[in-house]
GROMACS .gro file of C-alpha atoms in nm:
model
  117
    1UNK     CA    1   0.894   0.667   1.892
    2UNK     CA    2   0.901   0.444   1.583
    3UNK     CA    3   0.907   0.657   1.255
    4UNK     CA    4   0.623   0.695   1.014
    5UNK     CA    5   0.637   0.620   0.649
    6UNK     CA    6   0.316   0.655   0.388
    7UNK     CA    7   0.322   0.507   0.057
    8UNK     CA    8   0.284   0.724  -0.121
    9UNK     CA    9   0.178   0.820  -0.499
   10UNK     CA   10   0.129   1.253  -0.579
   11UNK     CA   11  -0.086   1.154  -0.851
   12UNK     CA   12  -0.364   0.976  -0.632
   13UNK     CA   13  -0.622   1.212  -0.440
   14UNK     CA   14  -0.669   0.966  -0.145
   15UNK     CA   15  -0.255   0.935  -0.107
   16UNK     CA   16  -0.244   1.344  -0.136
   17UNK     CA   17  -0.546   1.344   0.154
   18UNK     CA   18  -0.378   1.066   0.366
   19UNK     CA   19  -0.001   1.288   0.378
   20UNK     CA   20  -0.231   1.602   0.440
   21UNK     CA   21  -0.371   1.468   0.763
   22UNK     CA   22  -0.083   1.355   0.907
   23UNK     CA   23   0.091   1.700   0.818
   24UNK     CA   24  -0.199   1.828   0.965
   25UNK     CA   25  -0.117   1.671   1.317
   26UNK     CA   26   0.233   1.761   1.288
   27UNK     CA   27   0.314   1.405   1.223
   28UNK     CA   28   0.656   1.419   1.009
   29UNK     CA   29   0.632   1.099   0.797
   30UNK     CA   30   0.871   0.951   0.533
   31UNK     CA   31   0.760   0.985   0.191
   32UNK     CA   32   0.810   0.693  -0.025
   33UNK     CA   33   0.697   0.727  -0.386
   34UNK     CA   34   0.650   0.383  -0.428
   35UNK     CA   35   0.563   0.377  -0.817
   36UNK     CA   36   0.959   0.543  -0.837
   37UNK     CA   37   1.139   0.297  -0.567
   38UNK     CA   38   0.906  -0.005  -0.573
   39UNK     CA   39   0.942  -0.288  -0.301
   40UNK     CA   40   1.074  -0.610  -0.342
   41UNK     CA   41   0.920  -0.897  -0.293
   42UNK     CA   42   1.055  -0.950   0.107
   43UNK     CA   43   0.940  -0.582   0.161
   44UNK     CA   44   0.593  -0.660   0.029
   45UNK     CA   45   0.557  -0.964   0.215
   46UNK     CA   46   0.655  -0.787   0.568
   47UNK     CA   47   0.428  -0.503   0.462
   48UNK     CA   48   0.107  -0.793   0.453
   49UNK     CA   49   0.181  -0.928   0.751
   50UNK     CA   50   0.179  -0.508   0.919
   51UNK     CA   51  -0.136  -0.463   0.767
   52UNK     CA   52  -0.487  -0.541   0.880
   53UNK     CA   53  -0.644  -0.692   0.609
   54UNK     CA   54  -0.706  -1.108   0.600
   55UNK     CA   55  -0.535  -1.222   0.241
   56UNK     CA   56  -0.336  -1.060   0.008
   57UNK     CA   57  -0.547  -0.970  -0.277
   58UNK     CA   58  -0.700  -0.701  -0.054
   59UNK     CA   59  -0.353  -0.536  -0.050
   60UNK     CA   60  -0.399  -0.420  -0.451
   61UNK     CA   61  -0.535  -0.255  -0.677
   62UNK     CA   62  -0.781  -0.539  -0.900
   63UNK     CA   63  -0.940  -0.313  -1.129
   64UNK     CA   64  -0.628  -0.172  -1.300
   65UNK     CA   65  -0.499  -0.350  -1.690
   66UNK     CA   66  -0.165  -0.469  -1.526
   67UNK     CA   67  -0.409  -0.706  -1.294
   68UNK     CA   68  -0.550  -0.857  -1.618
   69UNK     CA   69  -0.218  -0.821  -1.813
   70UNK     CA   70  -0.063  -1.042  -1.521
   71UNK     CA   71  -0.383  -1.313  -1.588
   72UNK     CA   72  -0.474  -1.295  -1.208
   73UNK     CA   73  -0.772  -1.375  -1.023
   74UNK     CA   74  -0.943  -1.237  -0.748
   75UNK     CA   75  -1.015  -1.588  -0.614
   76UNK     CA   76  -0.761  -1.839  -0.700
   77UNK     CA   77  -0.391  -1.691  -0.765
   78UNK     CA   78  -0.192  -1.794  -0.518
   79UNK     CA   79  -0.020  -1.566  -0.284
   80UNK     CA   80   0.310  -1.579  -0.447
   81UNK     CA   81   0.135  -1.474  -0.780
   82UNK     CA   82   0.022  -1.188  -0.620
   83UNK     CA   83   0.334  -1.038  -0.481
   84UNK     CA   84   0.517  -1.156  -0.783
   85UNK     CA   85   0.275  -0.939  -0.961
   86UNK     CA   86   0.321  -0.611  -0.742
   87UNK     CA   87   0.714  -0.643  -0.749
   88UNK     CA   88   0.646  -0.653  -1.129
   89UNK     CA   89   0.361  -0.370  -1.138
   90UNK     CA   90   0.378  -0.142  -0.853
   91UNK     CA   91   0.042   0.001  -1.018
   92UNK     CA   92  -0.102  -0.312  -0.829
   93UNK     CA   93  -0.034  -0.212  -0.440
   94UNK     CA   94  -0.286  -0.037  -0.255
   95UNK     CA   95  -0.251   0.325  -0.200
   96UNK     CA   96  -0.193   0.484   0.047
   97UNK     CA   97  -0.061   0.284   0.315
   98UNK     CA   98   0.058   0.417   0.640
   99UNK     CA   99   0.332   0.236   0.850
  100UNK     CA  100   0.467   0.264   1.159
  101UNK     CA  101   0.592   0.015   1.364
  102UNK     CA  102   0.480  -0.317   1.331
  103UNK     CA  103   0.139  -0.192   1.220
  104UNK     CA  104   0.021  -0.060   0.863
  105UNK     CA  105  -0.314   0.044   0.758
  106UNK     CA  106  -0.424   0.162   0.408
  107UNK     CA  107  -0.536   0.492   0.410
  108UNK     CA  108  -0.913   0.433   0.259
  109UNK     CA  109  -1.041   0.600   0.380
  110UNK     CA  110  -0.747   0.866   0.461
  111UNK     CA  111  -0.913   0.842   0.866
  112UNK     CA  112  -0.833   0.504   0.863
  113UNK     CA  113  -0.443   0.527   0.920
  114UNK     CA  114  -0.545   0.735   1.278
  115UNK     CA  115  -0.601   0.405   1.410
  116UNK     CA  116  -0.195   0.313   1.438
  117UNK     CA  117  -0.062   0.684   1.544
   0.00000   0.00000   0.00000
């Protein structure tokens, strides 16, 4: 059986609901505060190609400052901007994201990771 990890951040309601529910089914996942041990760039690059999502952007978090503050865009950074940016501002990842396996899904809504257990 192939462990679990969630990305996690304590501070975010949706990452707090996401670790509930899989406590909740007696799954016994790996906590990673990501925001304390961030991913490099390799990690975040095998993490997009786990999750289900069709480009990168989808992957982070637009609305926060540090997306601005890196001068990215929605529609035309390039994919190496993009992880560049979330190796440089964790802030920017998507939270929370379930993994296990060769699959990830993140967890909005928190239901959504059920789908890989």
């Amino acid at each position: 059986m192939s462990t679990v990890k969630i990305l996690h951040n304590p501070r975010c309601s949706k990452s707090r609901q996401t670790l509930t529910l899989l406590e909740e089914r007696g799954i016994d996942a790996e906590v990673v505060e990501y925001l304390k041990n961030p991913l490099d760039k390799k990690e975040l690059q095998q993490l997009y190609k786990k999750l289900n999502v069709d480009a990168v952007i989808k992957m982070m978090r637009t609305k926060e400052a540090e997306f601005a503050q890196a001068d990215l865009s929605t529609t035309h950074s390039s994919e190496d901007d993009l992880f560049n940016a979330m190796v440089t501002y964790p802030k920017l990842i998507e939270r929370p994201i379930v993994i296990k396996g060769d699959q990830a899904r993140i967890g909005r809504p928190p239901e959504s990771v059920l789908e890989i257990l």
